[in-house]
Tab-separated table of C-alpha atoms in Angstrom:
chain	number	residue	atom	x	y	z
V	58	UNK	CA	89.733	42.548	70.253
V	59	UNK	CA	90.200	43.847	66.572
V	60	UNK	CA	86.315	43.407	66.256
V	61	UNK	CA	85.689	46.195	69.340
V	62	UNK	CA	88.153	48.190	67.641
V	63	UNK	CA	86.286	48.251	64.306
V	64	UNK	CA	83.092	49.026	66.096
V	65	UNK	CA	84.564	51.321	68.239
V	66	UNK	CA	85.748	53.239	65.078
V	67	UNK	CA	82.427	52.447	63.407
V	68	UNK	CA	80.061	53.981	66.133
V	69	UNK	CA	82.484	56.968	66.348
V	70	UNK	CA	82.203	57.909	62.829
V	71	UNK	CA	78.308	57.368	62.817
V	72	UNK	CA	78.565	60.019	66.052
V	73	UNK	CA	80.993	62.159	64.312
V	74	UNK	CA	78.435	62.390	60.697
V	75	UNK	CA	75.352	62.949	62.998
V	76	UNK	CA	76.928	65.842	64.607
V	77	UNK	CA	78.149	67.171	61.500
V	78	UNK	CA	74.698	66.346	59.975
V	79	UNK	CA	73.043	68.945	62.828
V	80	UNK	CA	75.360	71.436	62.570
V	81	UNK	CA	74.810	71.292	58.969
V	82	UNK	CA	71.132	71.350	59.550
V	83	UNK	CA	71.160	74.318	62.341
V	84	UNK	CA	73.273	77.163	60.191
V	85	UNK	CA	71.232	76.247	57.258
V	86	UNK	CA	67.907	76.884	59.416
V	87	UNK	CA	69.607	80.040	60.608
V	88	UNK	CA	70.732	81.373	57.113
V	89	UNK	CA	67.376	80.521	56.166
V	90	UNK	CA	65.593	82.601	59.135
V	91	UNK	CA	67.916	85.309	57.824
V	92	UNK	CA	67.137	85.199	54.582
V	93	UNK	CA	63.373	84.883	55.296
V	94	UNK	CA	63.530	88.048	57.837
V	95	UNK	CA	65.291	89.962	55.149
V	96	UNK	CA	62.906	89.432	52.891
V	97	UNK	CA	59.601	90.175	54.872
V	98	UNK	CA	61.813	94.164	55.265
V	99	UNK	CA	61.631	93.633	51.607
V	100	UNK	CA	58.080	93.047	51.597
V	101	UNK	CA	57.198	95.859	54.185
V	102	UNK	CA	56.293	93.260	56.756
V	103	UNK	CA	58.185	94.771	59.213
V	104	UNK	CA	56.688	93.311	62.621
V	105	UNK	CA	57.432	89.793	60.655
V	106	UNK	CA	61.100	90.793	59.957
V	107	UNK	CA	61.013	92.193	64.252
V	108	UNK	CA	60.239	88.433	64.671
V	109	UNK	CA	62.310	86.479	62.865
V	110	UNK	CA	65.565	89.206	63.632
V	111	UNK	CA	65.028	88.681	67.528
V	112	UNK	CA	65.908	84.998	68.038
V	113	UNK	CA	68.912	85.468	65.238
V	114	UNK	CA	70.156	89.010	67.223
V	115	UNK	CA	69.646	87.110	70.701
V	116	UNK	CA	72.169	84.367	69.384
V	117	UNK	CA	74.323	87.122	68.646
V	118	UNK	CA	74.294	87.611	64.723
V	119	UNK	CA	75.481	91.120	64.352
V	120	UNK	CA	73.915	91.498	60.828
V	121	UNK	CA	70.119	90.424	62.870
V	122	UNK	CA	71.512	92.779	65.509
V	123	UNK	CA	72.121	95.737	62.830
V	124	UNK	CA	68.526	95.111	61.209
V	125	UNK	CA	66.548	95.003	64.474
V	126	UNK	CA	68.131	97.852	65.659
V	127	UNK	CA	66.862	99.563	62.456
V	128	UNK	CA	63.558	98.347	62.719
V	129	UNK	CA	63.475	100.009	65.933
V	130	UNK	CA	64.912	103.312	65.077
V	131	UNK	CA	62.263	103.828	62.405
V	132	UNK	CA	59.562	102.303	64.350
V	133	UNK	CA	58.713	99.816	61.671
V	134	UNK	CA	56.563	96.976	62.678
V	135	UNK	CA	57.536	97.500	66.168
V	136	UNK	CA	57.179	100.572	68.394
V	137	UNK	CA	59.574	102.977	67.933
V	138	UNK	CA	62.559	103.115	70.553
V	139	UNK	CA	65.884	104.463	70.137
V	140	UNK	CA	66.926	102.857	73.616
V	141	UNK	CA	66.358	99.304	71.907
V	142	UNK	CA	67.966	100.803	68.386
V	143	UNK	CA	71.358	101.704	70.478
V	144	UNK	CA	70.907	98.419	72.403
V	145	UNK	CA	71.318	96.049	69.260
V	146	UNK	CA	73.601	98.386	67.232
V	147	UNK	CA	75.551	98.419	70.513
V	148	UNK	CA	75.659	94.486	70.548
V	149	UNK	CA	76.519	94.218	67.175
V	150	UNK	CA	79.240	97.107	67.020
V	151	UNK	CA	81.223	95.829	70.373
V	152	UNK	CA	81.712	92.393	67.824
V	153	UNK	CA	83.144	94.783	65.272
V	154	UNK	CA	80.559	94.876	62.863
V	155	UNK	CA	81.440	97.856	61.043
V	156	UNK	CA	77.593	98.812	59.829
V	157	UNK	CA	76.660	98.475	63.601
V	158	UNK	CA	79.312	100.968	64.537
V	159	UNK	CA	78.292	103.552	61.898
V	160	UNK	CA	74.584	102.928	63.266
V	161	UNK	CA	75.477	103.546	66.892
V	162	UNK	CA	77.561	106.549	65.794
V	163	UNK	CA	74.670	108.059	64.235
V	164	UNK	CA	72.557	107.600	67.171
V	165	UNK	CA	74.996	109.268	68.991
V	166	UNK	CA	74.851	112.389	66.884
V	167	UNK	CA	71.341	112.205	65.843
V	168	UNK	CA	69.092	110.837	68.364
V	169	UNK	CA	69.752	109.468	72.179
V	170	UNK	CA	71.463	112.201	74.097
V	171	UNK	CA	73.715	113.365	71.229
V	172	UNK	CA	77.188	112.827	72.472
V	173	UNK	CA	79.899	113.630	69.607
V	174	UNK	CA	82.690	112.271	71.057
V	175	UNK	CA	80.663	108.940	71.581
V	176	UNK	CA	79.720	109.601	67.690
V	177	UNK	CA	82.720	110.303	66.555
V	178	UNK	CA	84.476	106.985	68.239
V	179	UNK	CA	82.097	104.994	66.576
V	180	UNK	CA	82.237	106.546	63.357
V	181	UNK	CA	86.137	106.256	63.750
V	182	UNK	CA	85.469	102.584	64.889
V	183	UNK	CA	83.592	101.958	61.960
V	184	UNK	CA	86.503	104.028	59.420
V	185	UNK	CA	89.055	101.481	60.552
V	186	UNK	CA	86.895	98.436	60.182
V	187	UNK	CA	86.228	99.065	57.061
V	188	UNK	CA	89.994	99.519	56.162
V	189	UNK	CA	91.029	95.960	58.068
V	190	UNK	CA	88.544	94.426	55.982
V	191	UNK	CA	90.467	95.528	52.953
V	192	UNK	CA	87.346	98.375	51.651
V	193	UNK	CA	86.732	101.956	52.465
V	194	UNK	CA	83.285	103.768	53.153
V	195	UNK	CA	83.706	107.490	51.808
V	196	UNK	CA	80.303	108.152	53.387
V	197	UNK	CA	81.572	106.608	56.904
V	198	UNK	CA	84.625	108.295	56.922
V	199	UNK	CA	82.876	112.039	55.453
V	200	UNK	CA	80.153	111.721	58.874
V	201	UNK	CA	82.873	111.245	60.945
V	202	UNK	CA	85.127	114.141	59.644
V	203	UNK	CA	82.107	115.909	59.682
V	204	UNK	CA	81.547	115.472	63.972
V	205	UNK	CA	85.525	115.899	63.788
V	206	UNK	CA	85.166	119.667	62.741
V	207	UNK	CA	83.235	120.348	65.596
V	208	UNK	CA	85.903	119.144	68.005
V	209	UNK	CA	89.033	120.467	69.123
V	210	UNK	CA	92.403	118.809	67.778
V	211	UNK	CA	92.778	117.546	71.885
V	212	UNK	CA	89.755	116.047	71.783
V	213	UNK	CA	90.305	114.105	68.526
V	214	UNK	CA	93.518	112.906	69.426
V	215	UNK	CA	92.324	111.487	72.764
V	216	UNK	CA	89.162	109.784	71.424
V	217	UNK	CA	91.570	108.380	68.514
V	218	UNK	CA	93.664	106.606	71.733
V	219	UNK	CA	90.341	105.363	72.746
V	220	UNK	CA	89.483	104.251	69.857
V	221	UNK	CA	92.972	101.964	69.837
V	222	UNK	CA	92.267	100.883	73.254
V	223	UNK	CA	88.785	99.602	72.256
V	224	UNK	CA	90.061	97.639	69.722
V	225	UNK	CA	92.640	96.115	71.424
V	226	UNK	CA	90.028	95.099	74.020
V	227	UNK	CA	88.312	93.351	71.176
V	228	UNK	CA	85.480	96.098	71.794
V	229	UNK	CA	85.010	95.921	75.077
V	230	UNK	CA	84.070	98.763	77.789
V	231	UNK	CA	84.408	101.047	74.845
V	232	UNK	CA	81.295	102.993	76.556
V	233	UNK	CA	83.066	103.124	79.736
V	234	UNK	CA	86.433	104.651	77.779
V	235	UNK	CA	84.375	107.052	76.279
V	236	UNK	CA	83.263	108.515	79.986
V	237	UNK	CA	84.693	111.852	79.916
């Protein structure tokens, strides 16, 4: 009886350390893809960086997200497309990625049908991010006061509430909230 306990315990262990082992193995593959993508942008191997973004931003890594999205605003390596830019800055800001929020916002007044009140939620998005994560971006918050001048105070205050509402629904429908 004691034996099939120790072996029990044993084999469990021996599960528990291969597990481990993969896990260990898969993020370090996946930090390594990263790392690799980033530095084909670096190179100006942009189609390469495309590649080895998409399975990373399919998983759902926001900062893969954020990058491809890049890659296809500019139309580097890849054909240019704004719809597939707002797509992955769109994934990457509804996990509250703060750089994928300033991206979307500045699709929204730059480049798909500009929208400032969709801008400026982003931007404003973005503004508090930054703050929960302890930082400030000047820059963030100067584009978004920017859109803000062209709005009226009613219009600030209510994209402000949907701004709160968005981030109490952990990012979610913040689109939808945005239909005016």
């Amino acid at each position: 009886m004691l034996s099939a306990l120790l072996k029990g315990r044993y084999m469990m262990r021996r599960a528990l350390f291969a597990v481990i082992l993969v896990l260990t193995y898969a993020t370090g593959a996946a930090a390594d893809s990263f790392e690799d993508a980033v530095s084909a942008l670096q190179r100006g191997d942009s189609a390469l960086a495309a590649q080895l973004f998409r399975p990373l931003a399919e998983q759902g890594n926001p900062q893969a997200q954020v990058k491809l999205g890049w890659i296809y605003e500019k139309g580097e390596g890849v054909k240019q497309s704004d719809q597939e830019a707002v797509k992955w800055y769109r994934k990457a800001a509804a996990q509250g990625n703060a750089e994928g929020q300033v991206f979307l916002g500045g699709m929204y007044f730059n480049a798909v049908p500009q929208d400032n009140v969709r801008a400026y939620l982003w931007f404003d998005l973005a503004v508090q991010e930054y703050l929960r994560q302890g930082g400030k971006n000047l820059e963030t918050e100067q584009r978004r006061d920017a859109i803000g001048a062209q709005l009226t105070s009613a219009q600030i205050a209510a994209i402000q509430r949907l701004a709160r509402q968005c981030r109490v629904s952990n990012y979610t429908n913040c689109e939808s909230l945005a239909a005016y």
